[in-house]
Amino acid sequence: MKTIAIGLLGCGTVGVGVAKLLLENRALIQSRLGADLHLKYVADIDTTTDRGLAFDDGVFISDAFTVVEDPDIDIVVEMIGGQGIAKDLILKAMENGKHVVTANKALMASQGNTLIEKAREVNVDLAYEASVGGCMPIIKALRESLVSNHIRSMTGILNGTCNYILSRITDEGSEFAQVLAEAQAEGYAEADPTLDVEGHDAAHKLAIVTALAFGMEINLADTYTEGISKITPIDIDFARQFGYRIKLLAIAKNDNGKIEARVHPTMIPESNQLSKINGILNAIMITGDAIGDVLLCGHGAGQLPTASAVISDIVDIARNIMAGIARRIPVLSYQPEHIQRIPVMPMDELFTHYYLRLAALDKPGVLSIVSGVLGQHGISIKSVQQISRRKAGTVPIVMLTHHARELDIKNAMAEIAALDVVEDDPMVIRIEDESNHV
Ligand code: HSE
């Protein structure tokens, strides 16, 4: 039986999961693959902490460059993370003719175009299923299952930490900081949790799948990114009253060549299937011209779910090696000559409807001043709610709008924020429902 040698770089949470599956499920994988996956090296700067795994002598080493330089290694699995040494090692591995598997979403989103070009130049495979949505096979779906479709849109919950925080606040009234600490303790949150909370992690993932879906280069720079740190329990309560839930959504749309790519807190109807995806789960709804809607859902983080996606990439590449080929499936789903540099639509041009909340003085005429400003900017109000006066000071005024242009909302909100009768910055949350479908 053919043996394929694997070199694993990084033995943190996911790295341990990959080693564990390769060692403990070795016979199972062999029975499906028809070859043996031999874990020749596991490299990590910390070789003293017990990982609970029984490595043979000489497997667990501290020098990652030994792995990428070893001529026996067929596939290098990068589980280090970050954009420094991880990138150097991937490039060196590819230059040495090794295929690469990575779960590194930040690196793929920021520098994936360079890595993809290098893989093409040296004719090796580069696979990154675990970079988006943990065990959900979204990249496989886009690169293989859905190739006959014009993808119209993808709407995803791609950050488990934010989904966990919002779900716990919504359903249990938990405190933001306490729930974030729990997500960190469970190992879901990034090392720097602002990557989760401010939407960057979801944006990394969205930039990758947007490229795959629409035949464009990865474009993180133009992916609009807004996190959940300003969402308050008041907004969650109002959302409930209006029949919505607030989710951090990653949305990509292709409306006749006009590409939207945006991550932001979003109100969606409670009846929407994504409203039911709670806790640390991820999900993505893909809409295509042949399929209609397909919903993928699963653990977007965690040791074994993420490792499962990594192993699926290793097995795909191993099958190519056994067949004596490389790059059978284009890295970004489209043949390189069909990948375009398509600009993402500026956020100011977005049309959607909005939830607006102001802290306004409770006195005669305030509502008419505010609605006057909205009217001057062409914004039509669908409904208004004002909480009755409890004591002197401000009261929340909440408005839902009909479809409006983002730029007009922005300008109107700046004007309203400057009014003497309004305190604090107004809260703006975009609403996504059936009327937003392309
Ligand atoms: N921090 C990420 C999340 C982990 O919370 O979803 C998986 O990418």
GROMACS .gro file of C-alpha atoms and ligand atoms in nm:
model
  446
    1MET     CA    1   0.000   0.000   0.000
    2LYS     CA    2   0.129   0.345  -0.087
    3THR     CA    3   0.240   0.564   0.202
    4ILE     CA    4   0.195   0.940   0.192
    5ALA     CA    5   0.408   1.138   0.437
    6ILE     CA    6   0.252   1.424   0.628
    7GLY     CA    7   0.437   1.701   0.809
    8LEU     CA    8   0.227   1.896   1.058
    9LEU     CA    9   0.334   2.248   1.154
   10GLY     CA   10   0.181   2.376   1.478
   11CYS     CA   11   0.048   2.160   1.758
   12GLY     CA   12  -0.208   2.388   1.920
   13THR     CA   13  -0.579   2.315   1.951
   14VAL     CA   14  -0.645   2.227   1.587
   15GLY     CA   15  -0.299   2.078   1.527
   16VAL     CA   16  -0.359   1.832   1.811
   17GLY     CA   17  -0.695   1.746   1.657
   18VAL     CA   18  -0.532   1.676   1.319
   19ALA     CA   19  -0.263   1.456   1.479
   20LYS     CA   20  -0.526   1.276   1.682
   21LEU     CA   21  -0.742   1.192   1.380
   22LEU     CA   22  -0.439   1.089   1.173
   23LEU     CA   23  -0.320   0.856   1.449
   24GLU     CA   24  -0.642   0.727   1.599
   25ASN     CA   25  -0.849   0.702   1.279
   26ARG     CA   26  -0.558   0.589   1.064
   27ALA     CA   27  -0.714   0.254   0.967
   28LEU     CA   28  -1.050   0.414   0.887
   29ILE     CA   29  -0.891   0.675   0.662
   30GLN     CA   30  -0.676   0.407   0.501
   31SER     CA   31  -0.983   0.197   0.422
   32ARG     CA   32  -1.138   0.493   0.240
   33LEU     CA   33  -0.826   0.631   0.074
   34GLY     CA   34  -0.646   0.310  -0.020
   35ALA     CA   35  -0.317   0.456   0.103
   36ASP     CA   36  -0.155   0.508   0.441
   37LEU     CA   37  -0.123   0.861   0.576
   38HIS     CA   38   0.197   0.857   0.778
   39LEU     CA   39   0.243   1.145   1.024
   40LYS     CA   40   0.618   1.180   0.992
   41TYR     CA   41   0.661   1.508   1.181
   42VAL     CA   42   0.475   1.734   1.418
   43ALA     CA   43   0.666   2.060   1.465
   44ASP     CA   44   0.595   2.313   1.737
   45ILE     CA   45   0.813   2.555   1.931
   46ASP     CA   46   0.671   2.402   2.250
   47THR     CA   47   0.762   2.035   2.262
   48THR     CA   48   0.735   2.001   2.639
   49THR     CA   49   0.362   2.047   2.705
   50ASP     CA   50   0.189   1.709   2.704
   51ARG     CA   51  -0.057   1.692   2.412
   52GLY     CA   52  -0.199   1.357   2.527
   53LEU     CA   53  -0.072   1.189   2.210
   54ALA     CA   54   0.178   0.904   2.180
   55PHE     CA   55   0.420   1.019   1.911
   56ASP     CA   56   0.694   0.780   1.793
   57ASP     CA   57   1.053   0.888   1.858
   58GLY     CA   58   1.166   1.169   1.631
   59VAL     CA   59   0.814   1.276   1.528
   60PHE     CA   60   0.764   1.569   1.768
   61ILE     CA   61   1.028   1.829   1.683
   62SER     CA   62   1.076   2.200   1.738
   63ASP     CA   63   1.216   2.305   1.399
   64ALA     CA   64   0.943   2.356   1.140
   65PHE     CA   65   1.197   2.417   0.861
   66THR     CA   66   1.315   2.053   0.900
   67VAL     CA   67   0.967   1.952   0.787
   68VAL     CA   68   0.944   2.171   0.479
   69GLU     CA   69   1.299   2.076   0.374
   70ASP     CA   70   1.257   1.699   0.416
   71PRO     CA   71   1.239   1.541   0.068
   72ASP     CA   72   1.017   1.256   0.200
   73ILE     CA   73   0.732   1.486   0.302
   74ASP     CA   74   0.446   1.494   0.049
   75ILE     CA   75   0.197   1.721   0.225
   76VAL     CA   76   0.269   2.003   0.469
   77VAL     CA   77  -0.019   2.092   0.701
   78GLU     CA   78   0.012   2.446   0.837
   79MET     CA   79  -0.172   2.491   1.169
   80ILE     CA   80   0.043   2.770   1.313
   81GLY     CA   81  -0.181   3.062   1.224
   82GLY     CA   82  -0.089   3.427   1.178
   83GLN     CA   83   0.073   3.586   0.879
   84GLY     CA   84   0.444   3.574   0.965
   85ILE     CA   85   0.629   3.245   0.992
   86ALA     CA   86   0.325   3.054   0.864
   87LYS     CA   87   0.351   3.229   0.527
   88ASP     CA   88   0.728   3.176   0.503
   89LEU     CA   89   0.688   2.806   0.576
   90ILE     CA   90   0.406   2.762   0.325
   91LEU     CA   91   0.607   2.934   0.051
   92LYS     CA   92   0.919   2.730   0.134
   93ALA     CA   93   0.717   2.406   0.134
   94MET     CA   94   0.567   2.489  -0.207
   95GLU     CA   95   0.907   2.583  -0.349
   96ASN     CA   96   1.024   2.240  -0.235
   97GLY     CA   97   0.739   2.079  -0.430
   98LYS     CA   98   0.517   1.998  -0.136
   99HIS     CA   99   0.141   2.027  -0.137
  100VAL     CA  100   0.001   2.245   0.138
  101VAL     CA  101  -0.308   2.231   0.357
  102THR     CA  102  -0.386   2.528   0.578
  103ALA     CA  103  -0.665   2.642   0.808
  104ASN     CA  104  -0.524   2.993   0.814
  105LYS     CA  105  -0.814   3.222   0.721
  106ALA     CA  106  -0.635   3.548   0.805
  107LEU     CA  107  -0.345   3.451   0.581
  108MET     CA  108  -0.566   3.323   0.298
  109ALA     CA  109  -0.786   3.632   0.310
  110SER     CA  110  -0.495   3.876   0.318
  111GLN     CA  111  -0.231   3.703   0.109
  112GLY     CA  112  -0.414   3.412  -0.050
  113ASN     CA  113  -0.376   3.556  -0.403
  114THR     CA  114   0.005   3.542  -0.365
  115LEU     CA  115  -0.001   3.190  -0.224
  116ILE     CA  116  -0.237   3.072  -0.498
  117GLU     CA  117  -0.009   3.220  -0.763
  118LYS     CA  118   0.293   3.045  -0.611
  119ALA     CA  119   0.106   2.711  -0.601
  120ARG     CA  120   0.022   2.756  -0.971
  121GLU     CA  121   0.380   2.846  -1.057
  122VAL     CA  122   0.527   2.535  -0.891
  123ASN     CA  123   0.231   2.308  -0.973
  124VAL     CA  124   0.132   2.198  -0.622
  125ASP     CA  125  -0.205   2.181  -0.450
  126LEU     CA  126  -0.307   2.436  -0.191
  127ALA     CA  127  -0.616   2.346   0.012
  128TYR     CA  128  -0.789   2.546   0.285
  129GLU     CA  129  -1.130   2.393   0.365
  130ALA     CA  130  -1.086   2.449   0.740
  131SER     CA  131  -1.028   2.820   0.693
  132VAL     CA  132  -1.403   2.885   0.662
  133GLY     CA  133  -1.675   2.746   0.886
  134GLY     CA  134  -1.481   2.466   1.057
  135CYS     CA  135  -1.631   2.133   0.955
  136MET     CA  136  -1.891   2.279   0.716
  137PRO     CA  137  -1.782   2.173   0.365
  138ILE     CA  138  -1.845   2.515   0.213
  139ILE     CA  139  -1.527   2.529   0.006
  140LYS     CA  140  -1.583   2.180  -0.129
  141ALA     CA  141  -1.941   2.277  -0.208
  142LEU     CA  142  -1.832   2.584  -0.403
  143ARG     CA  143  -1.537   2.417  -0.579
  144GLU     CA  144  -1.711   2.089  -0.660
  145SER     CA  145  -2.077   2.033  -0.584
  146LEU     CA  146  -2.217   2.362  -0.712
  147VAL     CA  147  -2.003   2.420  -1.022
  148SER     CA  148  -2.301   2.435  -1.259
  149ASN     CA  149  -2.461   2.721  -1.068
  150HIS     CA  150  -2.441   3.093  -1.101
  151ILE     CA  151  -2.419   3.169  -0.731
  152ARG     CA  152  -2.654   3.459  -0.654
  153SER     CA  153  -2.588   3.506  -0.285
  154MET     CA  154  -2.442   3.361   0.030
  155THR     CA  155  -2.561   3.460   0.374
  156GLY     CA  156  -2.361   3.317   0.657
  157ILE     CA  157  -2.306   3.305   1.027
  158LEU     CA  158  -1.931   3.260   1.008
  159ASN     CA  159  -1.811   3.354   1.353
  160GLY     CA  160  -1.905   3.117   1.632
  161THR     CA  161  -1.788   3.349   1.907
  162CYS     CA  162  -2.021   3.631   1.799
  163ASN     CA  163  -2.306   3.389   1.742
  164TYR     CA  164  -2.252   3.248   2.092
  165ILE     CA  165  -2.243   3.595   2.248
  166LEU     CA  166  -2.555   3.719   2.066
  167SER     CA  167  -2.747   3.396   2.134
  168ARG     CA  168  -2.667   3.402   2.505
  169ILE     CA  169  -2.758   3.769   2.543
  170THR     CA  170  -3.080   3.720   2.345
  171ASP     CA  171  -3.198   3.400   2.510
  172GLU     CA  172  -3.057   3.428   2.861
  173GLY     CA  173  -2.991   3.798   2.912
  174SER     CA  174  -2.622   3.721   2.977
  175GLU     CA  175  -2.356   3.991   3.001
  176PHE     CA  176  -2.140   4.051   2.693
  177ALA     CA  177  -1.803   4.034   2.875
  178GLN     CA  178  -1.892   3.720   3.066
  179VAL     CA  179  -2.007   3.533   2.755
  180LEU     CA  180  -1.698   3.640   2.562
  181ALA     CA  181  -1.481   3.505   2.844
  182GLU     CA  182  -1.665   3.173   2.820
  183ALA     CA  183  -1.609   3.155   2.443
  184GLN     CA  184  -1.239   3.222   2.504
  185ALA     CA  185  -1.222   2.952   2.772
  186GLU     CA  186  -1.384   2.702   2.533
  187GLY     CA  187  -1.118   2.783   2.273
  188TYR     CA  188  -1.360   2.927   2.013
  189ALA     CA  189  -1.239   3.284   2.021
  190GLU     CA  190  -0.928   3.400   1.837
  191ALA     CA  191  -0.612   3.469   2.035
  192ASP     CA  192  -0.704   3.835   1.989
  193PRO     CA  193  -1.083   3.830   2.046
  194THR     CA  194  -1.129   4.170   1.881
  195LEU     CA  195  -1.084   3.977   1.555
  196ASP     CA  196  -1.409   3.799   1.642
  197VAL     CA  197  -1.604   4.078   1.808
  198GLU     CA  198  -1.521   4.347   1.553
  199GLY     CA  199  -1.614   4.123   1.259
  200HIS     CA  200  -1.266   4.072   1.110
  201ASP     CA  201  -1.266   3.694   1.145
  202ALA     CA  202  -1.600   3.669   0.964
  203ALA     CA  203  -1.471   3.913   0.699
  204HIS     CA  204  -1.165   3.692   0.638
  205LYS     CA  205  -1.394   3.398   0.576
  206LEU     CA  206  -1.637   3.597   0.364
  207ALA     CA  207  -1.358   3.733   0.142
  208ILE     CA  208  -1.247   3.375   0.070
  209VAL     CA  209  -1.590   3.234  -0.018
  210THR     CA  210  -1.687   3.544  -0.218
  211ALA     CA  211  -1.386   3.486  -0.444
  212LEU     CA  212  -1.474   3.119  -0.483
  213ALA     CA  213  -1.838   3.189  -0.562
  214PHE     CA  214  -1.802   3.472  -0.808
  215GLY     CA  215  -1.475   3.406  -0.995
  216MET     CA  216  -1.278   3.694  -0.850
  217GLU     CA  217  -0.954   3.745  -0.665
  218ILE     CA  218  -0.975   3.743  -0.288
  219ASN     CA  219  -1.058   4.101  -0.193
  220LEU     CA  220  -1.046   4.151   0.183
  221ALA     CA  221  -0.967   4.520   0.158
  222ASP     CA  222  -1.309   4.601   0.008
  223THR     CA  223  -1.508   4.368   0.233
  224TYR     CA  224  -1.715   4.591   0.461
  225THR     CA  225  -1.657   4.495   0.823
  226GLU     CA  226  -1.854   4.593   1.131
  227GLY     CA  227  -1.868   4.392   1.454
  228ILE     CA  228  -2.111   4.343   1.740
  229SER     CA  229  -1.942   4.547   2.012
  230LYS     CA  230  -2.195   4.834   1.992
  231ILE     CA  231  -2.504   4.613   2.005
  232THR     CA  232  -2.692   4.664   2.332
  233PRO     CA  233  -2.955   4.453   2.511
  234ILE     CA  234  -3.199   4.737   2.426
  235ASP     CA  235  -3.153   4.668   2.053
  236ILE     CA  236  -3.190   4.295   2.108
  237ASP     CA  237  -3.517   4.359   2.294
  238PHE     CA  238  -3.651   4.590   2.023
  239ALA     CA  239  -3.551   4.335   1.757
  240ARG     CA  240  -3.759   4.076   1.943
  241GLN     CA  241  -4.057   4.312   1.960
  242PHE     CA  242  -4.042   4.358   1.583
  243GLY     CA  243  -4.010   3.981   1.522
  244TYR     CA  244  -3.637   3.985   1.443
  245ARG     CA  245  -3.318   3.837   1.585
  246ILE     CA  246  -2.981   4.007   1.559
  247LYS     CA  247  -2.703   3.802   1.399
  248LEU     CA  248  -2.357   3.891   1.280
  249LEU     CA  249  -2.410   3.807   0.914
  250ALA     CA  250  -2.156   3.771   0.637
  251ILE     CA  251  -2.337   3.856   0.316
  252ALA     CA  252  -2.214   3.823  -0.042
  253LYS     CA  253  -2.435   3.892  -0.343
  254ASN     CA  254  -2.387   3.901  -0.715
  255ASP     CA  255  -2.661   4.114  -0.867
  256ASN     CA  256  -2.582   4.103  -1.239
  257GLY     CA  257  -2.212   4.158  -1.182
  258LYS     CA  258  -2.254   4.402  -0.896
  259ILE     CA  259  -2.078   4.234  -0.603
  260GLU     CA  260  -2.169   4.297  -0.242
  261ALA     CA  261  -1.945   4.166   0.037
  262ARG     CA  262  -2.029   4.284   0.385
  263VAL     CA  263  -2.014   4.171   0.747
  264HIS     CA  264  -2.231   4.350   1.001
  265PRO     CA  265  -2.490   4.292   1.272
  266THR     CA  266  -2.818   4.229   1.094
  267MET     CA  267  -3.178   4.193   1.197
  268ILE     CA  268  -3.338   3.890   1.035
  269PRO     CA  269  -3.693   3.762   1.079
  270GLU     CA  270  -3.733   3.503   1.354
  271SER     CA  271  -3.880   3.273   1.088
  272ASN     CA  272  -3.555   3.285   0.883
  273GLN     CA  273  -3.366   2.956   0.907
  274LEU     CA  274  -3.051   3.140   1.014
  275SER     CA  275  -3.238   3.275   1.320
  276LYS     CA  276  -3.245   2.919   1.447
  277ILE     CA  277  -2.867   2.872   1.423
  278ASN     CA  278  -2.754   2.956   1.773
  279GLY     CA  279  -2.464   2.911   2.011
  280ILE     CA  280  -2.126   2.847   1.856
  281LEU     CA  281  -2.274   2.694   1.540
  282ASN     CA  282  -2.195   2.837   1.197
  283ALA     CA  283  -2.420   2.819   0.892
  284ILE     CA  284  -2.428   2.947   0.539
  285MET     CA  285  -2.719   2.972   0.300
  286ILE     CA  286  -2.607   2.952  -0.061
  287THR     CA  287  -2.848   3.055  -0.335
  288GLY     CA  288  -2.781   2.952  -0.693
  289ASP     CA  289  -2.975   2.946  -1.017
  290ALA     CA  290  -2.996   2.566  -1.031
  291ILE     CA  291  -3.010   2.473  -0.664
  292GLY     CA  292  -3.236   2.740  -0.519
  293ASP     CA  293  -3.120   2.745  -0.158
  294VAL     CA  294  -2.875   2.512   0.016
  295LEU     CA  295  -2.809   2.550   0.387
  296LEU     CA  296  -2.489   2.416   0.541
  297CYS     CA  297  -2.460   2.415   0.917
  298GLY     CA  298  -2.212   2.280   1.169
  299HIS     CA  299  -1.940   2.352   1.420
  300GLY     CA  300  -1.739   2.644   1.288
  301ALA     CA  301  -1.461   2.598   1.540
  302GLY     CA  302  -1.328   2.348   1.787
  303GLN     CA  303  -1.055   2.089   1.778
  304LEU     CA  304  -1.205   1.788   1.604
  305PRO     CA  305  -1.462   1.959   1.377
  306THR     CA  306  -1.189   2.179   1.233
  307ALA     CA  307  -0.945   1.887   1.213
  308SER     CA  308  -1.207   1.689   1.022
  309ALA     CA  309  -1.202   1.956   0.748
  310VAL     CA  310  -0.822   1.954   0.743
  311ILE     CA  311  -0.815   1.577   0.696
  312SER     CA  312  -1.063   1.603   0.408
  313ASP     CA  313  -0.811   1.830   0.231
  314ILE     CA  314  -0.525   1.592   0.306
  315VAL     CA  315  -0.723   1.302   0.162
  316ASP     CA  316  -0.816   1.500  -0.152
  317ILE     CA  317  -0.451   1.579  -0.213
  318ALA     CA  318  -0.346   1.222  -0.133
  319ARG     CA  319  -0.590   1.103  -0.401
  320ASN     CA  320  -0.427   1.339  -0.651
  321ILE     CA  321  -0.083   1.207  -0.554
  322MET     CA  322  -0.203   0.849  -0.602
  323ALA     CA  323  -0.339   0.942  -0.945
  324GLY     CA  324  -0.012   1.115  -1.034
  325ILE     CA  325  -0.175   1.454  -1.083
  326ALA     CA  326  -0.192   1.789  -0.909
  327ARG     CA  327  -0.434   2.078  -0.915
  328ARG     CA  328  -0.724   1.875  -1.054
  329ILE     CA  329  -0.966   2.124  -0.903
  330PRO     CA  330  -0.872   2.492  -0.942
  331VAL     CA  331  -0.768   2.643  -0.611
  332LEU     CA  332  -1.019   2.928  -0.636
  333SER     CA  333  -1.281   2.717  -0.815
  334TYR     CA  334  -1.239   2.899  -1.150
  335GLN     CA  335  -0.957   2.842  -1.401
  336PRO     CA  336  -0.695   3.113  -1.340
  337GLU     CA  337  -0.766   3.288  -1.672
  338HIS     CA  338  -1.130   3.330  -1.565
  339ILE     CA  339  -1.055   3.495  -1.234
  340GLN     CA  340  -1.123   3.866  -1.250
  341ARG     CA  341  -1.034   4.156  -1.029
  342ILE     CA  342  -1.392   4.264  -0.967
  343PRO     CA  343  -1.451   4.567  -0.742
  344VAL     CA  344  -1.687   4.523  -0.449
  345MET     CA  345  -1.980   4.765  -0.447
  346PRO     CA  346  -1.908   5.059  -0.211
  347MET     CA  347  -2.118   5.031   0.102
  348ASP     CA  348  -2.266   5.379   0.042
  349GLU     CA  349  -2.453   5.234  -0.257
  350LEU     CA  350  -2.626   4.961  -0.057
  351PHE     CA  351  -3.007   4.964  -0.058
  352THR     CA  352  -3.173   4.790   0.232
  353HIS     CA  353  -3.401   4.876   0.516
  354TYR     CA  354  -3.287   4.989   0.853
  355TYR     CA  355  -3.353   4.990   1.224
  356LEU     CA  356  -3.264   5.327   1.375
  357ARG     CA  357  -3.254   5.400   1.749
  358LEU     CA  358  -3.204   5.744   1.899
  359ALA     CA  359  -3.180   5.869   2.253
  360ALA     CA  360  -3.395   6.183   2.227
  361LEU     CA  361  -3.532   6.434   2.472
  362ASP     CA  362  -3.894   6.359   2.552
  363LYS     CA  363  -4.054   6.690   2.457
  364PRO     CA  364  -4.304   6.816   2.199
  365GLY     CA  365  -4.186   6.837   1.839
  366VAL     CA  366  -3.881   6.611   1.865
  367LEU     CA  367  -4.027   6.333   1.655
  368SER     CA  368  -4.126   6.575   1.380
  369ILE     CA  369  -3.774   6.726   1.371
  370VAL     CA  370  -3.620   6.380   1.340
  371SER     CA  371  -3.866   6.258   1.079
  372GLY     CA  372  -3.815   6.587   0.893
  373VAL     CA  373  -3.442   6.517   0.861
  374LEU     CA  374  -3.510   6.164   0.740
  375GLY     CA  375  -3.761   6.300   0.486
  376GLN     CA  376  -3.509   6.554   0.354
  377HIS     CA  377  -3.275   6.264   0.281
  378GLY     CA  378  -3.543   6.066   0.099
  379ILE     CA  379  -3.582   5.811   0.378
  380SER     CA  380  -3.930   5.678   0.429
  381ILE     CA  381  -4.033   5.557   0.775
  382LYS     CA  382  -4.217   5.226   0.799
  383SER     CA  383  -4.289   5.232   1.172
  384VAL     CA  384  -4.197   5.426   1.485
  385GLN     CA  385  -4.192   5.326   1.846
  386GLN     CA  386  -4.120   5.545   2.143
  387ILE     CA  387  -4.090   5.414   2.494
  388SER     CA  388  -4.303   5.622   2.728
  389ARG     CA  389  -4.150   5.867   2.970
  390ARG     CA  390  -4.020   5.713   3.292
  391LYS     CA  391  -3.829   6.006   3.428
  392ALA     CA  392  -3.673   6.324   3.298
  393GLY     CA  393  -3.405   6.285   3.032
  394THR     CA  394  -3.392   6.093   2.707
  395VAL     CA  395  -3.613   5.818   2.576
  396PRO     CA  396  -3.535   5.569   2.303
  397ILE     CA  397  -3.708   5.636   1.973
  398VAL     CA  398  -3.693   5.345   1.735
  399MET     CA  399  -3.778   5.361   1.367
  400LEU     CA  400  -3.785   5.102   1.094
  401THR     CA  401  -3.738   5.239   0.744
  402HIS     CA  402  -3.848   5.129   0.401
  403HIS     CA  403  -3.566   5.059   0.155
  404ALA     CA  404  -3.315   5.341   0.169
  405ARG     CA  405  -2.967   5.411   0.043
  406GLU     CA  406  -2.683   5.363   0.292
  407LEU     CA  407  -2.529   5.701   0.206
  408ASP     CA  408  -2.859   5.879   0.277
  409ILE     CA  409  -2.891   5.697   0.610
  410LYS     CA  410  -2.534   5.793   0.698
  411ASN     CA  411  -2.588   6.159   0.616
  412ALA     CA  412  -2.924   6.174   0.792
  413MET     CA  413  -2.781   6.007   1.104
  414ALA     CA  414  -2.492   6.255   1.115
  415GLU     CA  415  -2.742   6.542   1.101
  416ILE     CA  416  -2.967   6.384   1.364
  417ALA     CA  417  -2.673   6.313   1.596
  418ALA     CA  418  -2.588   6.684   1.587
  419LEU     CA  419  -2.938   6.794   1.700
  420ASP     CA  420  -2.965   6.949   2.048
  421VAL     CA  421  -3.254   6.717   2.129
  422VAL     CA  422  -3.057   6.399   2.057
  423GLU     CA  423  -2.795   6.251   2.287
  424ASP     CA  424  -2.537   5.986   2.200
  425ASP     CA  425  -2.473   5.845   1.854
  426PRO     CA  426  -2.780   5.691   1.692
  427MET     CA  427  -2.773   5.314   1.647
  428VAL     CA  428  -2.817   5.183   1.292
  429ILE     CA  429  -2.876   4.814   1.223
  430ARG     CA  430  -2.942   4.684   0.872
  431ILE     CA  431  -3.238   4.455   0.817
  432GLU     CA  432  -3.224   4.162   0.578
  433ASP     CA  433  -3.538   3.979   0.476
  434GLU     CA  434  -3.713   3.833   0.173
  435SER     CA  435  -3.721   4.174   0.002
  436ASN     CA  436  -3.341   4.179  -0.016
  437HIS     CA  437  -3.310   3.868  -0.233
  438VAL     CA  438  -3.128   3.907  -0.564
  439HSE     N1  439  -1.281   3.250   1.627
  439HSE     C1  440  -1.348   3.173   1.529
  439HSE     C2  441  -1.495   3.172   1.564
  439HSE     C3  442  -1.291   3.034   1.525
  439HSE     O1  443  -1.533   3.214   1.672
  439HSE     O2  444  -1.575   3.130   1.481
  439HSE     C4  445  -1.310   2.964   1.396
  439HSE     O3  446  -1.257   3.030   1.287
   0.00000   0.00000   0.00000
